[in-house]
Amino acid sequence: MISLKGKFILIILVFLSFIYPDTFGQNNADSLQHIIGQNNVDSLIISLSSKSGLKRYETLSQIATHYLLTDGEKAVKYAEEALNIAIEFKDDRKIALSSIDIGMGEYQRGNYQEALKGLETAEEIETKLNDENSINKIKNQKAVVYIAMKRYDNALELLNQVMAYNYQKDLKASYAFTLFNISIIFHEKKDYDKALEGFLKVLEINKTSKDPNKELTAAIYSNIGNIYFEKGDYKRSYFYKKTSLDLYKEINFRNQIANMEMDIGLSLIKLQDYSQSLQYLNLALEECKSINFTEGIMTALEYFTILNIETSRYPAALKTCNELERLSVSNKDTSNLVKCYKMFADIYFKTGNYKPAAVNFKRYIELNDIIDSRENKQKSLELESNYLTAEKEFDNKVLRKENELQKVKLSAENKLLWVISSGVIIALVLLLLLIIQRKKIRDQNRKLEVDIVSMDKFFSIISHDLRSPFLGFAGMTKMMAENIDSFSKDELSELSIAMHKSVNNLIRMMTNLLDWARMKQGEFSYNPEVIGLREKVSDNLALINRLIEQKGIEFILEIPQELFVYTDEEMLNSVLRNLMTNAVKFTSKNGKVSVSSKETVNNFVEIAVTDNGIGMSDELCKKLFRMEEKVGRKGTEGEESTGLGLLVCKQFVEKNGGKIWVDSKEGTGSTFYFTVQKAR
């Protein structure tokens, strides 16, 4: 459906109509064209030569606003010059507005960390100015950046704050925009029912307002069309995209007119109405070329290629795909280039040209791997930035608290001039509050120190512990791919078994890593219920049965059938799976592993996972369950281990009100104990 660049323009457009309601709206139907009109911005740029001071600032800001919809790089350029003038005149409000323009320009370019920096600068200034309305508008835009970064929890946290403020102040337009963003989150998370419910509610609010916002209405219809397309309901997608197109034509927003025409063309391809699809795609391509909309031209060429493949017009498909490849290379657009290679492979395969089909499919795989690698690196950088952002937000909270205390203290000093006795009481109260506040700050600092250790551990696992098994797996697959004809059947079987072990190990490591990260972020929901313990152990035993058989290990289950516990099922599964897998991992061939239980005081059940494996020294046992210690070691068959699984176990057991500990002797074996509540 709508291209990535088109989505940026769409969200920025809605945000502009929210930030500048006097500029956008039904009473000024040509205002959008005024904002994006090239002739208008050219005249503004020319006029800069005769302007200075604050007049130059205003013109630079207008130019930056224009480019927010078309060219993020230019938007940032003009907004930065405007910012320098605002700093020179020490005008905090203008500094904040220029910082917002810089943030939105970086967002349009896809530089999300830089976007957050600009918006956070503006938020700090508006906080000092105590402008709650502006603060909440900035929070809304920060949420939009978080959505693009797929940090949905951060986005929802901000949007819920803004929703509460809008409801309290009865700001219907702001409420609608905030609900629009929340609906986008549900859409991105594939929760289509909630997304549709939200978009339709925004539509109702907008339609019943005194001055309905056409840009917002058009954006809603476009998003609803996207949802129905993803659900496979192409008729409804066509209807909503056509409605959105008609609205964009009314306000003459040419970029979005082209985007809607392309989306309609794609829906019609799915509906097999090829002749009408061709008409819409021709209109879109002509529109894109007339406004020099390069991203739109590439999207149109992609859809033309899809149409030509669907109608078996393979020479025409090669022509449009070749043109798309040329533009992708010249614009360094890897996302479109990877689509080209996939479509080339499809065309050549369907025409019986298997060698070029294989060559292009290989290019597709290789480039896709490069893109994935870049995205993973970016995610790691974003994780590090998340911590820095959280630390900065904590500092801001402390600063605000200290400012509040300072205000109260000044007020107390004024009262001392009138009533000495009252002043003494107030001073004592303030002193008590200050002591309490400092204690809170110390506690929060200690928590931050723990979080820093946690984050260091996280990056250590990503950069080292996960890298090695991935490289090993990549090496095996490369060896098979390059020497497939030279391997015997037995050798291939041996390699396949090794690869299967490697994949299973990677899956276990990634599962623990994700569970730990979700727990640290507070995303792991706690839902205790009554569970049959023996049945649950048997379920998890089935998952590792292949490992047990490969080592010839005797497994003993000593849990009564009638024993039930009260705990979270998903967390119990994770604890059992980790402890049982570790027991097998560190037990030699033909060894023994057992899981037993006994009831204890205070209505708890003690579960023991015992092995007669290699055991651990007292020194190593002391390091277990501690984030700052590195305890990973290899199993008896060279199985990889990070130690993260035990950290996950500790968090999950304690979350359910239990305890976990270990009793081990080197060379003899280990027993891991944990407790859960018995069902009443």
XYZ file of C-alpha atoms in Angstrom:
680
model
C 0.000 0.000 0.000
C 1.186 3.524 0.781
C 4.979 3.885 0.625
C 7.184 4.529 3.646
C 7.853 8.098 2.521
C 4.134 8.533 1.909
C 3.428 7.464 5.497
C 5.872 10.074 6.791
C 4.166 12.796 4.749
C 0.730 11.631 5.888
C 1.586 11.733 9.605
C 3.456 15.048 9.331
C 0.483 16.515 7.465
C -1.933 15.503 10.224
C 0.483 16.848 12.849
C 0.775 20.196 11.054
C -2.988 20.485 10.855
C -3.038 19.839 14.617
C -0.203 22.250 15.514
C -1.401 25.035 13.181
C -5.216 24.779 13.190
C -5.587 28.292 11.827
C -3.606 27.362 8.729
C -5.379 24.113 7.949
C -9.109 23.588 7.813
C -12.316 23.745 5.875
C -12.449 27.534 5.859
C -9.168 27.712 3.990
C -9.373 24.953 1.382
C -6.321 26.066 -0.589
C -4.097 26.500 2.477
C -2.360 23.149 2.007
C -1.453 23.939 -1.566
C -0.154 27.274 -0.305
C 2.084 25.440 2.152
C 3.483 22.955 -0.370
C 3.431 25.122 -3.498
C 6.889 25.339 -5.066
C 6.324 28.824 -6.480
C 5.479 30.095 -3.015
C 8.609 28.642 -1.384
C 10.839 29.883 -4.223
C 9.626 33.434 -3.618
C 10.259 33.053 0.120
C 13.830 31.844 -0.519
C 14.478 34.785 -2.834
C 13.134 37.224 -0.225
C 15.683 36.004 2.356
C 18.394 38.183 0.804
C 16.555 41.323 1.921
C 15.632 40.169 5.427
C 17.425 40.057 8.749
C 16.682 39.545 12.419
C 13.286 38.233 13.459
C 11.760 38.877 10.009
C 14.357 36.526 8.549
C 13.496 34.034 11.308
C 9.798 34.052 10.334
C 10.609 33.485 6.650
C 13.058 30.677 7.440
C 10.399 29.017 9.613
C 7.841 29.194 6.778
C 10.333 27.623 4.353
C 11.167 24.864 6.871
C 7.450 24.123 7.322
C 7.059 23.794 3.541
C 9.897 21.284 3.275
C 8.591 19.173 6.176
C 6.180 17.682 3.637
C 8.631 17.216 0.787
C 12.312 17.301 1.785
C 13.396 16.618 5.377
C 17.028 17.554 4.690
C 16.094 21.042 3.492
C 13.601 21.421 6.350
C 16.398 20.788 8.859
C 18.742 23.169 7.024
C 16.357 26.149 7.173
C 15.111 25.295 10.673
C 18.689 25.244 12.003
C 19.356 28.730 10.600
C 16.107 29.928 12.169
C 17.200 28.339 15.465
C 20.488 30.269 15.435
C 18.586 33.552 15.053
C 16.205 32.600 17.886
C 19.214 31.820 20.121
C 20.812 35.137 19.187
C 17.639 36.997 20.273
C 17.291 34.742 23.374
C 13.674 34.002 22.446
C 12.829 30.718 24.188
C 9.491 30.232 22.420
C 11.070 30.590 18.969
C 13.929 28.290 20.015
C 11.330 25.686 20.948
C 9.417 26.064 17.652
C 12.594 25.742 15.570
C 13.641 22.694 17.598
C 10.270 21.115 16.768
C 10.820 21.819 13.049
C 14.281 20.228 13.259
C 12.841 17.200 15.039
C 10.067 16.780 12.457
C 12.533 17.220 9.600
C 14.783 14.504 11.029
C 11.699 12.313 11.471
C 10.804 12.788 7.798
C 14.364 11.699 6.923
C 14.083 8.621 9.141
C 16.687 9.869 11.667
C 14.582 9.064 14.704
C 17.184 9.598 17.433
C 17.936 13.082 16.095
C 14.186 13.707 15.868
C 13.795 12.882 19.568
C 16.681 15.210 20.477
C 14.994 18.152 18.753
C 11.619 17.442 20.337
C 13.120 16.909 23.803
C 14.917 20.261 23.554
C 11.591 21.912 22.766
C 9.888 20.036 25.627
C 12.505 21.214 28.148
C 11.978 24.830 27.097
C 8.178 24.594 27.235
C 8.474 22.951 30.675
C 10.448 25.975 31.910
C 7.800 28.250 30.341
C 5.130 26.123 32.062
C 3.101 25.864 28.818
C 1.152 22.624 29.343
C -0.628 22.849 25.983
C 2.647 23.016 24.034
C 4.203 20.282 26.188
C 1.367 17.900 25.335
C 1.574 18.701 21.618
C 5.284 17.837 21.718
C 4.551 14.604 23.623
C 2.136 13.688 20.843
C 4.822 14.150 18.218
C 7.402 12.239 20.288
C 4.891 9.407 20.358
C 4.747 9.488 16.544
C 8.557 9.093 16.456
C 8.367 6.198 18.922
C 5.747 4.546 16.685
C 8.127 4.754 13.716
C 10.833 3.183 15.946
C 8.343 0.439 16.933
C 8.709 1.452 20.581
C 4.973 1.146 21.095
C 5.038 1.069 24.907
C 6.929 4.380 25.040
C 4.459 5.857 22.572
C 1.401 4.634 24.488
C 2.769 5.976 27.768
C 3.039 9.474 26.284
C -0.280 9.277 24.450
C -2.128 8.209 27.586
C -0.708 11.250 29.407
C -1.835 13.514 26.559
C -5.277 11.873 26.400
C -5.830 12.586 30.101
C -4.810 16.223 29.630
C -7.008 16.674 26.541
C -9.992 15.138 28.306
C -9.480 17.359 31.353
C -9.214 20.526 29.217
C -11.945 19.407 26.762
C -9.563 19.821 23.781
C -11.482 17.822 21.193
C -9.141 18.446 18.248
C -6.100 17.419 20.293
C -8.005 14.439 21.678
C -8.823 13.328 18.124
C -5.195 13.584 16.976
C -3.994 11.625 20.014
C -6.579 8.901 19.391
C -5.451 8.878 15.731
C -1.896 8.049 16.875
C -3.099 5.348 19.285
C -5.069 3.801 16.421
C -1.893 3.782 14.305
C -0.171 1.779 17.063
C -2.967 -0.816 17.031
C -2.665 -0.931 13.230
C 1.111 -1.469 13.385
C 0.576 -4.252 15.953
C -1.986 -5.890 13.588
C -4.831 -5.375 16.079
C -7.154 -4.372 13.253
C -10.411 -4.316 15.246
C -9.095 -1.813 17.799
C -7.434 0.227 15.049
C -10.694 0.459 13.075
C -12.637 1.324 16.213
C -10.199 4.148 16.978
C -10.097 5.567 13.442
C -13.904 5.567 13.180
C -14.170 7.356 16.526
C -11.682 10.020 15.351
C -13.733 10.365 12.170
C -16.906 10.920 14.210
C -15.229 13.525 16.460
C -13.830 15.363 13.438
C -17.110 15.354 11.502
C -19.102 16.737 14.453
C -16.622 19.542 15.180
C -17.393 23.142 14.228
C -14.598 23.180 11.660
C -13.908 19.606 10.361
C -10.329 19.015 9.289
C -10.276 17.593 5.744
C -6.622 16.557 5.960
C -7.377 14.439 9.029
C -10.489 12.935 7.420
C -8.559 11.981 4.279
C -5.758 10.440 6.382
C -8.285 8.364 8.364
C -9.936 6.983 5.203
C -6.489 6.132 3.808
C -5.505 4.260 6.991
C -8.796 2.343 7.033
C -8.116 1.400 3.401
C -4.691 0.082 4.416
C -6.248 -2.072 7.145
C -8.779 -3.660 4.790
C -6.026 -4.276 2.212
C -3.930 -6.106 4.823
C -7.015 -8.117 5.829
C -7.525 -9.151 2.180
C -10.804 -7.205 1.772
C -9.765 -5.422 -1.425
C -13.239 -4.108 -2.291
C -13.488 -2.167 0.969
C -9.876 -1.058 0.606
C -10.726 0.320 -2.836
C -13.799 2.158 -1.454
C -11.919 3.901 1.381
C -8.909 4.757 -0.791
C -11.262 6.262 -3.411
C -12.978 8.341 -0.701
C -9.570 9.530 0.543
C -8.519 10.373 -3.024
C -11.594 12.564 -3.549
C -10.816 14.523 -0.369
C -7.165 15.021 -1.313
C -8.322 16.319 -4.691
C -10.516 18.891 -2.916
C -7.495 20.288 -1.045
C -5.188 19.686 -4.043
C -2.547 17.738 -2.104
C -0.763 16.318 -5.124
C 1.663 13.958 -3.348
C -1.206 12.219 -1.614
C -3.349 12.249 -4.755
C -0.592 10.234 -6.428
C -0.245 7.896 -3.424
C -3.984 7.199 -3.332
C -4.085 6.549 -7.103
C -1.254 4.035 -6.713
C -2.952 2.310 -3.766
C -6.217 2.101 -5.708
C -4.292 0.617 -8.643
C -2.817 -2.058 -6.371
C -6.247 -2.919 -4.911
C -7.640 -3.263 -8.433
C -4.791 -5.655 -9.316
C -5.872 -7.821 -6.389
C -9.465 -7.580 -7.657
C -8.180 -8.593 -11.148
C -9.604 -5.421 -12.710
C -6.429 -4.894 -14.706
C -7.662 -2.304 -17.213
C -8.916 0.088 -14.511
C -5.766 -0.552 -12.466
C -3.682 0.500 -15.472
C -5.647 3.768 -15.730
C -5.028 4.695 -12.097
C -1.326 3.775 -12.234
C -0.873 5.899 -15.397
C -2.531 8.849 -13.632
C -0.312 8.344 -10.565
C 2.912 8.136 -12.601
C 2.016 11.265 -14.562
C 1.237 13.137 -11.311
C 4.506 12.004 -9.691
C 6.578 13.100 -12.686
C 4.867 16.503 -12.851
C 5.773 17.277 -9.201
C 9.141 15.487 -9.286
C 7.976 13.006 -6.609
C 10.809 10.453 -6.952
C 9.598 8.105 -4.210
C 6.180 8.044 -5.847
C 7.679 7.318 -9.284
C 9.518 4.291 -7.877
C 6.375 2.997 -6.166
C 4.394 3.427 -9.390
C 7.055 1.476 -11.341
C 6.908 -1.306 -8.728
C 3.112 -1.558 -9.112
C 3.396 -1.453 -12.925
C 5.810 -4.383 -12.728
C 3.404 -6.316 -10.483
C 0.562 -5.600 -12.940
C 2.636 -6.742 -15.915
C 3.632 -9.968 -14.152
C -0.003 -10.657 -13.189
C -1.085 -10.207 -16.832
C 1.900 -12.263 -18.174
C 3.316 -9.217 -20.019
C 6.884 -10.190 -19.155
C 8.810 -7.935 -21.605
C 6.880 -4.921 -20.226
C 7.553 -6.152 -16.687
C 11.309 -6.304 -17.417
C 11.195 -2.767 -18.805
C 9.486 -1.240 -15.755
C 11.645 -3.276 -13.368
C 14.827 -2.139 -15.147
C 13.712 1.489 -14.783
C 12.964 0.930 -11.086
C 16.423 -0.614 -10.634
C 18.056 2.406 -12.301
C 16.240 4.876 -10.029
C 16.908 2.758 -6.934
C 20.650 2.694 -7.621
C 20.849 6.427 -8.407
C 18.904 7.277 -5.218
C 20.745 4.658 -3.096
C 17.363 3.165 -2.185
C 18.152 -0.388 -1.017
C 14.545 -1.150 0.004
C 13.332 -0.695 -3.582
C 16.428 -2.378 -5.028
C 15.740 -5.560 -3.042
C 12.185 -5.559 -4.467
C 13.688 -5.296 -7.975
C 15.828 -8.400 -7.549
C 12.848 -10.355 -6.203
C 10.678 -9.304 -9.175
C 13.499 -10.013 -11.674
C 13.802 -13.528 -10.238
C 10.033 -13.983 -10.520
C 9.943 -12.784 -14.149
C 12.870 -14.963 -15.279
C 11.539 -18.011 -13.452
C 8.101 -17.695 -15.072
C 9.670 -17.345 -18.527
C 11.886 -20.418 -18.039
C 15.172 -18.488 -17.729
C 16.329 -20.296 -14.614
C 19.981 -19.177 -14.536
C 19.242 -15.375 -14.410
C 16.361 -16.215 -12.061
C 18.819 -17.890 -9.672
C 21.344 -15.027 -9.991
C 18.710 -12.408 -9.117
C 17.262 -14.469 -6.291
C 20.773 -14.732 -4.824
C 21.127 -10.935 -5.098
C 17.775 -10.578 -3.365
C 18.865 -12.835 -0.466
C 22.277 -11.149 -0.077
C 20.915 -7.586 -0.141
C 18.089 -8.544 2.214
C 20.683 -9.933 4.651
C 22.636 -6.660 4.468
C 19.471 -4.661 5.196
C 18.609 -6.948 8.125
C 22.134 -6.543 9.479
C 21.849 -2.747 9.328
C 18.474 -2.849 11.027
C 19.821 -5.061 13.823
C 22.738 -2.676 14.335
C 20.324 0.252 14.449
C 18.173 -1.579 17.009
C 21.235 -2.092 19.210
C 22.032 1.625 18.986
C 18.410 2.420 19.803
C 18.538 0.166 22.876
C 21.572 2.076 24.102
C 19.802 5.347 23.346
C 16.720 4.124 25.242
C 18.802 3.934 28.384
C 20.312 7.393 27.814
C 16.844 8.804 27.168
C 15.495 7.187 30.337
C 18.426 8.609 32.301
C 17.766 12.069 30.863
C 14.069 11.859 31.680
C 14.987 10.852 35.228
C 17.297 13.886 35.520
C 14.483 16.112 34.254
C 12.102 14.696 36.860
C 14.652 15.339 39.593
C 15.179 18.888 38.293
C 11.436 19.546 38.284
C 11.136 18.203 41.817
C 14.002 20.389 42.996
C 12.402 23.425 41.326
C 9.134 22.651 43.057
C 10.909 22.364 46.409
C 12.732 25.633 45.759
C 9.424 27.399 45.053
C 7.936 26.025 48.257
C 11.051 27.084 50.172
C 10.853 30.653 48.818
C 7.204 30.778 49.770
C 8.131 29.650 53.262
C 10.782 32.372 53.555
C 8.188 35.025 52.667
C 5.871 33.704 55.338
C 8.698 33.861 57.881
C 8.621 37.627 57.538
C 5.032 37.634 58.792
C 4.803 34.833 61.300
C 8.004 33.424 62.769
C 6.324 30.492 64.398
C 4.497 29.455 61.213
C 7.730 29.834 59.272
C 9.556 27.493 61.625
C 6.878 24.843 61.164
C 6.981 25.251 57.386
C 10.789 25.064 57.406
C 10.646 21.822 59.378
C 8.110 20.393 56.955
C 10.257 21.431 54.003
C 13.307 19.879 55.626
C 11.403 16.645 56.094
C 10.225 16.740 52.472
C 13.782 17.423 51.321
C 15.097 14.443 53.295
C 12.363 12.219 51.866
C 13.044 13.539 48.353
C 16.781 12.964 48.644
C 16.136 9.430 49.849
C 13.923 8.842 46.807
C 16.653 10.233 44.544
C 19.262 7.946 46.153
C 16.945 4.955 45.695
C 16.351 5.904 42.073
C 20.106 6.321 41.515
C 20.696 2.841 42.922
C 18.021 1.506 40.565
C 19.726 3.304 37.661
C 23.037 1.654 38.592
C 21.344 -1.763 38.464
C 19.779 -0.863 35.114
C 23.205 0.162 33.768
C 24.601 -3.252 34.757
C 21.579 -4.916 33.162
C 22.055 -2.999 29.932
C 25.789 -3.819 29.859
C 24.901 -7.505 30.246
C 22.343 -7.194 27.467
C 24.849 -5.681 25.030
C 27.481 -8.238 26.058
C 25.137 -11.093 25.164
C 24.172 -9.508 21.850
C 27.737 -8.618 20.839
C 29.497 -11.812 21.957
C 27.436 -14.715 23.250
C 24.913 -14.661 20.407
C 27.428 -13.718 17.716
C 29.499 -16.902 18.064
C 26.700 -19.452 17.492
C 25.291 -17.342 14.648
C 28.708 -17.272 12.966
C 29.025 -21.028 13.465
C 25.643 -21.644 11.885
C 26.476 -19.282 8.988
C 29.764 -21.122 8.449
C 28.059 -24.527 8.230
C 25.439 -23.291 5.766
C 28.127 -21.608 3.646
C 30.167 -24.813 3.578
C 27.132 -26.813 2.470
C 26.153 -24.248 -0.178
C 29.645 -24.076 -1.710
C 30.500 -27.805 -1.553
C 27.143 -29.556 -1.772
C 28.239 -31.950 -4.532
C 31.352 -33.090 -2.663
C 29.527 -34.301 0.471
C 28.427 -37.903 0.938
C 24.953 -38.722 2.274
C 26.380 -39.539 5.718
C 28.343 -36.287 5.807
C 25.253 -34.281 4.863
C 23.285 -36.067 7.567
C 26.001 -35.232 10.118
C 26.039 -31.571 9.073
C 22.236 -31.405 9.203
C 22.207 -32.760 12.761
C 24.851 -30.218 13.782
C 22.837 -27.405 12.188
C 19.672 -28.609 13.950
C 21.490 -28.517 17.299
C 22.819 -25.044 16.530
C 19.354 -23.745 15.626
C 17.784 -25.226 18.767
C 20.509 -23.649 20.882
C 19.989 -20.264 19.211
C 16.236 -20.501 19.759
C 16.745 -21.210 23.479
C 19.185 -18.329 23.837
C 16.933 -15.890 21.962
C 13.869 -16.987 23.975
C 15.691 -16.288 27.244
C 16.993 -12.986 25.928
C 13.528 -11.843 24.863
C 11.901 -13.049 28.102
C 14.501 -11.178 30.136
C 14.099 -7.985 28.065
C 10.279 -8.141 28.304
C 10.500 -8.602 32.070
C 12.890 -5.646 32.446
C 10.576 -3.445 30.378
C 7.537 -4.513 32.409
C 5.868 -6.034 29.341
C 5.467 -9.538 30.823
C 1.903 -9.753 32.132
C 1.300 -11.708 35.368
C -1.726 -14.041 35.186
C -1.671 -16.679 37.973
C -3.974 -19.704 37.719
C -4.397 -23.234 39.084
C -2.066 -25.644 37.217
C -1.421 -29.386 37.424
C 2.326 -29.560 38.172
C 3.028 -33.098 36.891
C 1.220 -32.380 33.604
C 3.187 -29.149 33.132
C 6.540 -30.875 33.732
C 5.528 -33.565 31.198
C 4.626 -30.905 28.616
C 8.057 -29.281 28.911
C 9.773 -32.666 28.995
C 8.310 -33.380 25.541
C 10.033 -30.250 24.216
C 13.506 -31.466 25.233
C 12.924 -35.197 24.751
C 15.141 -35.276 21.649
C 18.091 -33.900 23.676
C 17.485 -36.530 26.361
C 17.391 -39.368 23.817
C 20.558 -38.160 22.059
C 22.503 -38.360 25.336
C 20.780 -41.552 26.526
C 19.815 -39.863 29.789
C 17.449 -41.556 32.254
C 14.714 -39.093 33.268
C 12.833 -39.657 36.548
C 9.584 -37.805 37.335
C 8.586 -37.862 41.015
C 5.556 -35.552 41.222
C 2.085 -36.709 42.396
C -0.668 -36.550 39.782
C -3.004 -34.733 42.186
C -0.572 -31.883 43.045
C -1.749 -28.468 41.827
C 0.017 -25.100 42.108
C -1.127 -21.485 41.762
C 1.212 -19.564 39.460
C 1.603 -17.918 36.047
C 1.650 -20.682 33.410
C 3.991 -18.967 30.934
C 6.517 -18.116 33.671
C 6.371 -21.646 35.137
C 6.993 -23.087 31.654
C 10.056 -20.882 31.226
C 11.520 -21.860 34.617
C 10.946 -25.604 34.098
C 12.240 -25.519 30.529
C 15.432 -23.652 31.509
C 16.272 -25.785 34.553
C 15.511 -29.107 32.824
C 17.479 -28.104 29.693
C 20.459 -27.062 31.859
C 20.334 -30.362 33.749
C 20.503 -32.299 30.466
C 23.123 -29.939 29.033
C 25.573 -30.433 31.935
C 24.994 -34.183 32.344
C 27.177 -36.677 30.466
C 25.825 -39.475 28.282
C 23.833 -42.206 30.088
C 23.457 -39.975 33.154
C 20.357 -39.278 35.266
C 18.050 -36.268 35.640
C 15.054 -36.102 37.963
C 12.281 -33.634 38.825
C 10.637 -34.054 42.228
C 8.418 -32.083 44.575
C 7.472 -31.786 48.232
C 5.036 -29.630 50.147
C 6.484 -27.123 52.630
C 5.137 -24.818 55.305
C 3.142 -21.687 54.482
C 1.272 -23.465 51.674
C 4.213 -23.670 49.230
C 5.559 -26.484 47.029
C 9.322 -27.032 46.666
C 10.367 -28.337 43.228
C 13.833 -29.877 42.713
C 15.582 -30.453 39.362
C 18.515 -32.825 40.027
C 21.287 -34.193 37.800
C 24.410 -36.305 38.311
C 26.403 -34.200 35.855
C 29.604 -32.169 36.099
C 28.409 -30.004 39.012
C 29.819 -26.633 40.073
C 32.351 -25.217 42.488
C 31.230 -23.102 45.472
C 32.748 -20.052 43.788
C 30.685 -20.565 40.632
C 27.488 -21.213 42.631
C 27.899 -17.836 44.348
C 28.007 -16.115 40.948
C 24.709 -17.598 39.743
C 21.572 -15.409 39.586
C 23.720 -12.237 39.570
C 23.542 -9.864 36.593
C 27.062 -8.474 37.029
C 28.715 -11.912 36.873
C 29.521 -13.813 33.674
C 28.821 -17.523 34.277
C 28.341 -18.938 30.764
C 30.136 -22.222 30.078
C 29.835 -25.145 27.659
C 27.866 -28.329 28.330
C 29.238 -31.859 28.202
C 28.713 -31.995 24.405
C 29.925 -28.441 23.766
C 26.445 -26.855 24.122
C 26.546 -23.053 24.393
C 25.310 -21.230 27.532
C 25.051 -17.546 28.569
C 23.742 -17.796 32.125
C 20.827 -15.562 31.158
C 18.308 -18.407 31.565
C 18.948 -18.530 35.324
C 18.389 -14.769 35.586
C 15.046 -15.240 33.827
C 14.200 -18.072 36.251
C 15.027 -15.907 39.270
C 12.846 -13.011 38.048
C 9.905 -15.279 37.208
C 10.087 -17.275 40.462
C 10.264 -14.117 42.579
C 7.447 -12.527 40.555
C 5.274 -15.453 41.678
C 6.267 -15.034 45.342
C 8.772 -17.896 45.463
C 12.513 -18.428 45.970
C 15.221 -20.181 43.917
C 18.578 -21.599 45.015
C 21.149 -24.242 44.106
C 23.042 -27.062 45.860
C 25.976 -28.408 43.827
C 29.252 -30.244 44.157
C 31.871 -30.267 41.426
C 32.080 -33.666 39.716
C 28.957 -34.995 41.460
C 26.001 -33.026 40.129
C 23.590 -30.204 40.930
C 20.104 -29.662 42.307
C 18.210 -26.473 41.559
C 15.314 -25.765 43.933
C 12.463 -23.278 43.543
C 9.154 -22.747 45.321
C 5.661 -21.915 44.074
C 2.366 -21.441 45.865
C 0.219 -24.509 46.310
C -3.316 -24.192 44.941
C -5.884 -23.881 47.735
